[in-house]
Tab-separated table of C-alpha atoms in Angstrom:
chain	number	residue	atom	x	y	z
A	1025	MET	CA	-11.795	11.000	21.112
A	1026	THR	CA	-12.620	8.201	18.667
A	1027	PRO	CA	-9.772	5.683	19.037
A	1028	VAL	CA	-10.995	3.216	16.391
A	1029	LEU	CA	-12.948	3.438	13.122
A	1030	ARG	CA	-14.113	0.626	10.847
A	1031	LEU	CA	-12.723	0.604	7.318
A	1032	ALA	CA	-16.314	0.429	6.092
A	1033	ASP	CA	-16.970	3.849	7.644
A	1034	LEU	CA	-14.024	5.624	6.005
A	1035	GLY	CA	-13.489	7.496	2.744
A	1036	ARG	CA	-10.922	9.626	0.969
A	1037	ASP	CA	-11.693	12.688	3.126
A	1038	ASP	CA	-10.740	10.858	6.332
A	1039	VAL	CA	-6.952	11.172	5.978
A	1040	PRO	CA	-6.646	13.364	9.126
A	1041	ALA	CA	-8.158	10.557	11.220
A	1042	ALA	CA	-7.141	7.412	9.329
A	1043	GLY	CA	-3.957	8.375	7.488
A	1044	GLY	CA	-3.415	7.949	3.773
A	1045	LYS	CA	-3.594	4.162	3.661
A	1046	GLY	CA	-6.627	3.861	5.928
A	1047	ALA	CA	-8.598	6.515	4.068
A	1048	SER	CA	-7.760	4.950	0.691
A	1049	LEU	CA	-8.799	1.466	1.793
A	1050	GLY	CA	-12.101	2.830	3.071
A	1051	GLU	CA	-12.647	4.696	-0.182
A	1052	LEU	CA	-11.992	1.535	-2.173
A	1053	ARG	CA	-14.633	-0.296	-0.154
A	1054	ARG	CA	-17.114	2.509	-0.805
A	1055	ALA	CA	-16.362	2.152	-4.514
A	1056	GLY	CA	-17.282	-1.527	-4.344
A	1057	VAL	CA	-13.729	-2.851	-4.625
A	1058	ARG	CA	-12.911	-5.907	-2.523
A	1059	VAL	CA	-10.713	-5.061	0.479
A	1060	PRO	CA	-9.902	-7.292	3.496
A	1061	ASP	CA	-12.033	-6.639	6.578
A	1062	GLY	CA	-10.478	-4.484	9.259
A	1063	PHE	CA	-10.354	-1.300	11.293
A	1064	VAL	CA	-8.131	1.717	11.871
A	1065	VAL	CA	-6.565	2.864	15.125
A	1066	THR	CA	-6.916	6.597	14.582
A	1067	THR	CA	-4.507	9.485	14.822
A	1068	ALA	CA	-6.494	10.625	17.861
A	1069	ALA	CA	-5.378	7.450	19.638
A	1070	PHE	CA	-1.791	8.137	18.563
A	1071	ARG	CA	-1.871	11.665	19.946
A	1072	ALA	CA	-3.533	10.555	23.167
A	1073	ALA	CA	-0.702	8.096	23.737
A	1074	VAL	CA	2.343	10.124	22.676
A	1075	GLY	CA	1.205	13.757	22.444
A	1076	ALA	CA	2.982	14.752	25.658
A	1077	LEU	CA	6.389	13.589	24.359
A	1078	ASP	CA	6.893	16.689	22.149
A	1079	LEU	CA	8.249	14.558	19.336
A	1080	GLY	CA	7.684	17.017	16.500
A	1081	ALA	CA	9.817	19.761	18.031
A	1082	ARG	CA	12.782	17.409	18.382
A	1083	VAL	CA	12.472	16.287	14.763
A	1084	ALA	CA	12.081	19.839	13.432
A	1085	ALA	CA	15.338	20.833	15.121
A	1086	LEU	CA	17.355	18.210	13.226
A	1087	ASP	CA	19.616	18.804	10.228
A	1088	PRO	CA	19.043	15.996	7.694
A	1089	ALA	CA	22.690	16.275	6.618
A	1090	ASP	CA	23.850	15.289	10.115
A	1091	GLY	CA	23.257	11.566	9.878
A	1092	ALA	CA	24.702	10.718	13.273
A	1093	ALA	CA	22.458	13.207	15.084
A	1094	VAL	CA	19.401	12.032	13.152
A	1095	ALA	CA	20.133	8.381	13.978
A	1096	ALA	CA	20.710	9.064	17.669
A	1097	THR	CA	17.592	11.201	18.054
A	1098	CYS	CA	15.436	8.738	16.129
A	1099	ALA	CA	16.568	5.873	18.345
A	1100	GLU	CA	15.546	7.870	21.414
A	1101	LEU	CA	12.187	8.854	19.943
A	1102	ARG	CA	11.321	5.323	18.814
A	1103	ALA	CA	12.144	3.933	22.250
A	1104	ALA	CA	10.042	6.617	23.941
A	1105	VAL	CA	7.018	5.868	21.744
A	1106	GLU	CA	7.238	2.104	22.232
A	1107	ALA	CA	7.494	2.583	26.003
A	1108	ALA	CA	4.619	5.073	26.274
A	1109	PRO	CA	1.672	3.554	28.174
A	1110	LEU	CA	-1.536	3.118	26.221
A	1111	PRO	CA	-4.505	5.021	27.625
A	1112	ASP	CA	-7.167	2.582	28.814
A	1113	GLU	CA	-9.698	4.070	26.404
A	1114	VAL	CA	-7.419	3.296	23.464
A	1115	ALA	CA	-6.489	-0.216	24.592
A	1116	ASP	CA	-10.103	-1.151	25.319
A	1117	ALA	CA	-11.283	0.152	21.932
A	1118	VAL	CA	-8.583	-1.774	20.042
A	1119	VAL	CA	-9.358	-5.014	21.882
A	1120	ALA	CA	-13.092	-4.591	21.212
A	1121	ALA	CA	-12.456	-3.902	17.497
A	1122	HIS	CA	-10.190	-6.940	17.279
A	1123	ASP	CA	-12.899	-9.117	18.828
A	1124	ARG	CA	-15.467	-7.779	16.338
A	1125	LEU	CA	-13.133	-8.544	13.444
A	1126	ALA	CA	-12.649	-12.091	14.736
A	1127	ALA	CA	-16.418	-12.552	14.856
A	1128	ASP	CA	-16.853	-11.083	11.364
A	1129	VAL	CA	-14.312	-13.450	9.766
A	1130	GLY	CA	-15.355	-16.433	11.877
A	1131	GLU	CA	-11.990	-17.126	13.479
A	1132	GLN	CA	-10.675	-16.901	17.016
A	1133	ASP	CA	-7.582	-14.676	17.016
A	1134	PRO	CA	-7.421	-14.455	13.204
A	1135	PRO	CA	-4.056	-13.586	11.620
A	1136	VAL	CA	-3.961	-9.881	10.807
A	1137	ALA	CA	-1.724	-7.353	9.124
A	1138	VAL	CA	-0.864	-4.333	11.278
A	1139	ARG	CA	0.057	-1.512	8.892
A	1140	SER	CA	1.285	2.053	9.390
A	1141	SER	CA	-0.871	4.831	7.890
A	1142	ALA	CA	0.638	8.300	8.319
A	1143	THR	CA	-1.406	11.413	7.564
A	1144	SER	CA	1.068	12.717	4.996
A	1145	GLU	CA	1.658	9.465	3.131
A	1146	ASP	CA	0.309	8.312	-0.224
A	1147	SER	CA	-0.601	11.753	-1.516
A	1148	ALA	CA	-0.133	12.903	-5.085
A	1149	GLN	CA	2.966	14.807	-3.984
A	1150	ASP	CA	4.590	12.474	-1.455
A	1151	SER	CA	4.856	8.719	-1.053
A	1152	PHE	CA	6.021	7.141	2.190
A	1153	ALA	CA	5.932	3.638	0.696
A	1154	GLY	CA	8.193	1.355	2.739
A	1155	LEU	CA	9.302	4.044	5.185
A	1156	GLN	CA	7.109	2.910	8.072
A	1157	ASP	CA	6.504	-0.518	9.542
A	1158	THR	CA	4.084	-3.298	8.677
A	1159	TYR	CA	3.683	-6.517	10.662
A	1160	LEU	CA	2.102	-9.601	9.091
A	1161	GLY	CA	0.553	-12.671	10.670
A	1162	VAL	CA	-0.118	-11.001	14.011
A	1163	ARG	CA	-2.360	-13.065	16.305
A	1164	GLY	CA	-4.112	-12.015	19.492
A	1165	ALA	CA	-5.213	-8.655	20.864
A	1166	GLU	CA	-2.102	-8.180	23.004
A	1167	ALA	CA	0.166	-8.721	20.007
A	1168	VAL	CA	-1.916	-6.225	18.019
A	1169	LEU	CA	-1.517	-3.612	20.768
A	1170	ARG	CA	2.241	-4.206	20.781
A	1171	ASP	CA	2.530	-3.787	17.023
A	1172	VAL	CA	0.293	-0.702	16.958
A	1173	ARG	CA	2.880	0.977	19.167
A	1174	ARG	CA	5.686	-0.292	16.953
A	1175	CYS	CA	3.948	1.233	13.925
A	1176	TRP	CA	3.591	4.542	15.783
A	1177	ALA	CA	7.294	4.413	16.644
A	1178	SER	CA	8.252	3.794	13.011
A	1179	LEU	CA	7.113	7.324	12.189
A	1180	TYR	CA	10.390	8.291	13.872
A	1181	GLY	CA	12.623	5.884	12.001
A	1182	VAL	CA	15.710	7.345	10.345
A	1183	GLU	CA	14.427	6.908	6.785
A	1184	SER	CA	11.028	8.419	7.522
A	1185	VAL	CA	12.393	11.392	9.461
A	1186	THR	CA	15.086	12.105	6.862
A	1187	TYR	CA	12.500	11.961	4.061
A	1188	ARG	CA	10.243	14.464	5.846
A	1189	LEU	CA	13.116	16.808	6.625
A	1190	ARG	CA	14.431	16.778	3.047
A	1191	ARG	CA	10.936	17.234	1.600
A	1192	GLY	CA	10.128	20.042	4.019
A	1193	ILE	CA	7.071	18.198	5.367
A	1194	PRO	CA	6.064	19.934	8.605
A	1195	GLU	CA	5.758	17.979	11.821
A	1196	THR	CA	2.799	20.145	12.828
A	1197	ASP	CA	-0.349	18.031	12.910
A	1198	LEU	CA	1.571	15.008	11.605
A	1199	GLY	CA	-0.052	11.860	12.910
A	1200	MET	CA	0.093	8.107	12.574
A	1201	ALA	CA	-2.946	5.902	12.248
A	1202	VAL	CA	-2.637	2.118	12.091
A	1203	VAL	CA	-4.633	-0.204	9.841
A	1204	VAL	CA	-5.478	-3.663	11.211
A	1205	GLN	CA	-6.790	-6.081	8.555
A	1206	HIS	CA	-7.486	-9.764	8.211
A	1207	LEU	CA	-4.429	-11.276	6.518
A	1208	VAL	CA	-5.181	-12.699	3.077
A	1209	ASP	CA	-3.643	-16.159	2.599
A	1210	ALA	CA	-2.780	-15.236	-0.960
A	1211	ARG	CA	-1.944	-17.759	-3.649
A	1212	SER	CA	-0.307	-14.970	-5.668
A	1213	SER	CA	0.263	-11.283	-5.027
A	1214	GLY	CA	1.998	-8.272	-6.434
A	1215	VAL	CA	1.758	-4.680	-7.559
A	1216	MET	CA	0.351	-2.968	-10.616
A	1217	PHE	CA	0.635	0.496	-12.078
A	1218	THR	CA	-2.065	2.047	-14.234
A	1219	ARG	CA	0.678	3.896	-16.088
A	1220	SER	CA	3.923	2.357	-17.288
A	1221	PRO	CA	6.569	3.031	-14.606
A	1222	LEU	CA	9.239	2.818	-17.317
A	1223	THR	CA	7.810	5.025	-20.071
A	1224	GLY	CA	4.880	6.873	-18.523
A	1225	ASP	CA	2.505	5.365	-21.099
A	1226	ARG	CA	-1.052	5.812	-19.776
A	1227	SER	CA	-2.577	3.342	-22.252
A	1228	VAL	CA	-1.197	0.300	-20.406
A	1229	VAL	CA	-1.269	-1.368	-17.004
A	1230	ALA	CA	2.000	-2.868	-15.764
A	1231	ILE	CA	1.541	-5.885	-13.463
A	1232	ASP	CA	4.197	-7.614	-11.332
A	1233	ALA	CA	3.194	-10.936	-9.766
A	1234	SER	CA	4.705	-13.773	-7.757
A	1235	TRP	CA	3.641	-16.703	-5.590
A	1236	GLY	CA	2.554	-16.169	-1.993
A	1237	LEU	CA	2.290	-12.936	-0.043
A	1238	GLY	CA	3.076	-9.613	-1.683
A	1239	SER	CA	5.761	-8.761	0.871
A	1240	ALA	CA	8.241	-10.779	-1.226
A	1241	VAL	CA	7.571	-8.562	-4.263
A	1242	VAL	CA	7.444	-5.263	-2.374
A	1243	GLY	CA	10.563	-6.169	-0.386
A	1244	GLY	CA	12.564	-7.150	-3.476
A	1245	ASP	CA	13.109	-10.754	-2.346
A	1246	VAL	CA	11.952	-12.203	-5.654
A	1247	THR	CA	12.101	-11.285	-9.324
A	1248	PRO	CA	8.395	-11.272	-10.207
A	1249	ASP	CA	6.620	-12.178	-13.407
A	1250	ALA	CA	5.865	-9.026	-15.403
A	1251	PHE	CA	2.949	-8.266	-17.710
A	1252	VAL	CA	2.208	-5.150	-19.753
A	1253	VAL	CA	-1.470	-5.041	-20.716
A	1254	SER	CA	-3.241	-2.661	-23.090
A	1255	LYS	CA	-6.123	-0.731	-21.543
A	1256	VAL	CA	-7.523	-0.264	-25.030
A	1257	THR	CA	-7.610	-3.844	-26.309
A	1258	GLY	CA	-7.075	-5.885	-23.154
A	1259	GLU	CA	-4.276	-7.747	-24.914
A	1260	ILE	CA	-1.086	-8.703	-23.077
A	1261	ASP	CA	1.486	-6.716	-25.035
A	1262	ARG	CA	4.462	-8.168	-23.193
A	1263	ARG	CA	4.963	-10.936	-20.648
A	1264	THR	CA	8.088	-12.010	-18.792
A	1265	VAL	CA	7.926	-15.195	-16.717
A	1266	SER	CA	10.763	-15.108	-14.206
A	1267	THR	CA	12.385	-17.857	-12.189
A	1268	LYS	CA	10.824	-17.241	-8.790
A	1269	THR	CA	12.943	-18.892	-6.123
A	1270	ARG	CA	11.651	-17.270	-2.904
A	1271	TRP	CA	8.209	-16.709	-1.434
A	1272	HIS	CA	6.617	-15.466	1.769
A	1273	ARG	CA	3.883	-17.567	3.363
A	1274	PRO	CA	1.892	-17.436	6.606
A	1275	ALA	CA	3.758	-19.387	9.282
A	1276	PRO	CA	2.522	-22.967	9.829
A	1277	ASP	CA	1.591	-22.164	13.440
A	1278	GLY	CA	-0.493	-19.228	12.213
A	1279	ALA	CA	1.652	-16.510	13.783
A	1280	GLY	CA	3.988	-14.471	11.617
A	1281	VAL	CA	5.315	-15.010	8.115
A	1282	VAL	CA	8.053	-17.339	6.941
A	1283	GLU	CA	10.327	-17.011	3.935
A	1284	GLY	CA	11.055	-20.139	1.967
A	1285	GLU	CA	11.947	-21.740	-1.317
A	1286	VAL	CA	9.309	-21.882	-4.036
A	1287	PRO	CA	8.648	-25.528	-5.011
A	1288	ASP	CA	10.505	-26.579	-8.155
A	1289	ASP	CA	7.311	-27.183	-10.118
A	1290	ARG	CA	6.204	-23.559	-9.633
A	1291	ARG	CA	9.432	-21.634	-10.119
A	1292	ASP	CA	9.201	-21.165	-13.883
A	1293	VAL	CA	5.418	-21.256	-14.159
A	1294	PRO	CA	3.406	-18.002	-14.472
A	1295	SER	CA	2.078	-17.043	-11.059
A	1296	ILE	CA	-1.155	-15.709	-12.585
A	1297	THR	CA	-3.214	-16.918	-15.540
A	1298	ASP	CA	-4.307	-14.838	-18.517
A	1299	ALA	CA	-7.822	-14.777	-17.060
A	1300	GLU	CA	-6.421	-13.397	-13.795
A	1301	VAL	CA	-4.450	-10.778	-15.739
A	1302	ALA	CA	-7.753	-9.725	-17.311
A	1303	ALA	CA	-9.408	-9.549	-13.875
A	1304	LEU	CA	-6.562	-7.403	-12.536
A	1305	LEU	CA	-6.806	-5.115	-15.579
A	1306	ALA	CA	-10.522	-4.617	-14.952
A	1307	VAL	CA	-9.919	-3.689	-11.311
A	1308	ALA	CA	-7.037	-1.378	-12.229
A	1309	ARG	CA	-9.132	0.510	-14.770
A	1310	ARG	CA	-11.990	0.798	-12.294
A	1311	VAL	CA	-9.771	2.180	-9.538
A	1312	GLU	CA	-8.036	4.667	-11.831
A	1313	ALA	CA	-11.409	5.892	-13.106
A	1314	HIS	CA	-12.640	6.291	-9.526
A	1315	TYR	CA	-9.668	8.372	-8.425
A	1316	GLY	CA	-9.178	10.192	-11.713
A	1317	CYS	CA	-5.400	9.709	-11.887
A	1318	PRO	CA	-2.850	6.894	-12.401
A	1319	GLN	CA	-2.532	4.551	-9.427
A	1320	ASP	CA	0.126	2.402	-7.758
A	1321	ILE	CA	-1.795	-0.638	-6.457
A	1322	GLU	CA	-0.942	-3.584	-4.206
A	1323	TRP	CA	-3.119	-6.650	-4.826
A	1324	ALA	CA	-3.562	-10.274	-3.870
A	1325	LEU	CA	-5.543	-13.261	-5.105
A	1326	ALA	CA	-7.687	-14.590	-2.259
A	1327	PRO	CA	-8.091	-18.349	-1.700
A	1328	ASP	CA	-11.347	-18.199	-3.705
A	1329	GLY	CA	-9.452	-16.667	-6.639
A	1330	GLY	CA	-10.925	-13.186	-6.314
A	1331	VAL	CA	-8.855	-10.022	-6.622
A	1332	VAL	CA	-8.356	-8.238	-3.300
A	1333	LEU	CA	-6.723	-4.815	-3.045
A	1334	LEU	CA	-4.356	-4.075	-0.181
A	1335	GLN	CA	-3.539	-0.497	-1.135
A	1336	SER	CA	-3.966	2.107	-3.861
A	1337	ARG	CA	-2.117	5.387	-3.973
A	1338	PRO	CA	-1.413	7.989	-6.634
A	1339	GLU	CA	1.533	7.278	-8.898
A	1340	THR	CA	4.120	9.957	-8.086
A	1341	VAL	CA	7.155	9.525	-10.367
A	1342	TRP	CA	5.539	10.410	-13.682
A	1343	ALA	CA	3.146	12.808	-11.968
A	1344	ALA	CA	6.183	14.794	-10.795
A	1345	LYS	CA	7.628	14.764	-14.312
A	1346	ASP	CA	4.296	15.977	-15.689
A	1347	ALA	CA	4.258	18.808	-13.162
A	1348	ALA	CA	7.795	19.795	-14.128
A	1349	THR	CA	6.784	20.087	-17.801
A	1350	ALA	CA	3.418	21.691	-17.133
A	1351	GLY	CA	4.515	24.832	-18.949
A	1352	GLN	CA	5.361	22.917	-22.097
A	1353	LYS	CA	2.917	21.760	-24.743
A	1354	VAL	CA	1.886	18.260	-23.717
A	1355	ALA	CA	-1.162	16.117	-24.381
A	1356	ALA	CA	-3.967	16.858	-21.951
A	1357	PRO	CA	-5.239	13.940	-19.868
A	1358	THR	CA	-8.351	12.248	-21.214
A	1359	ALA	CA	-11.041	10.261	-19.475
A	1360	ARG	CA	-10.350	7.109	-21.520
A	1361	ALA	CA	-7.080	5.620	-22.697
A	1362	PHE	CA	-8.645	5.087	-26.149
A	1363	ASP	CA	-9.126	8.847	-26.515
A	1364	HIS	CA	-5.332	9.222	-26.753
A	1365	VAL	CA	-5.328	6.790	-29.680
A	1366	LEU	CA	-8.140	8.625	-31.462
A	1367	HIS	CA	-6.375	11.943	-30.908
A	1368	ALA	CA	-3.144	10.597	-32.368
A	1369	LEU	CA	-4.897	9.136	-35.409
A	1370	GLY	CA	-6.879	12.308	-35.952
A	1371	GLY	CA	-3.711	14.357	-36.056
A	1372	ARG	CA	-2.009	12.160	-38.642
A	1373	ARG	CA	-2.722	12.446	-42.374
A	1374	PRO	CA	-3.471	8.975	-43.850
A	1375	SER	CA	-0.893	7.763	-46.342
A	1376	GLY	CA	-1.823	8.549	-49.955
A	1377	ALA	CA	-4.231	11.319	-48.979
């Protein structure tokens, strides 16, 4: 058993060991994209700790329409996972990896994000975004071990179990890895889509941004600034600067995250500059080209101003619509957004001709 793997040693083919998020973060690092330092507690560690509980059989027997039964069973399963003792081999490996991370970033007990990474999440067909737990601002090896188990247990939350049952995702070989990463003390954060989430337009990148940690944007606690940027020209086609009243920040004592009021002088000011929009566009285009399909990306601006990616997964909404119309005559994907423009111009007779 290999209980822990470094992000630097992972790639897109490591989903069975590192889950969707862990494998994607490792792949991004291999592609030269900046990702916070960290490691993954593997699915092998998960199975070593909870494999004897026969969790999958109990989930498979549930009817997703019976909400009361699902809720009761999930509560039992979550409690059983959180109470399961950690094998010494797993606990020792996690503590050692945590100590290495502390040495790498030059901090004693650095704040980390402990993030769920299920094997069936973030694929082109399914997205588990928000269905499993993430813990931010975790300090100390013992707290990391606690939250690793809480992430494992979240695989058996009501929303996650109901989603799998309704989607027909088998419990066989389902596993949960956990990503542990140095927490970025972000000035601004957000999400971006390399295809318009509203129209499906592949020639633009849609960026949402707000002050502080990205959990405020992802959790819907703030109305973010919004930018629509042309991949072809790099121009900002549309910008909406919102009144941003709430933000999430690392707690003053260094443990956990606090929610608070955005200072008055920042509320109606863009949370990212035009130059930072351009930097995000460049990263978005690079990531989409690497994966070969539109991406849903979580990002942050590090204290030094650099773009750091926290996650990248295939966009699924418009991909599903494309699949549903696959039998109809639609424009074939092209390697460059500009090719769509050339194709459209080539098919149109100039006026006066």
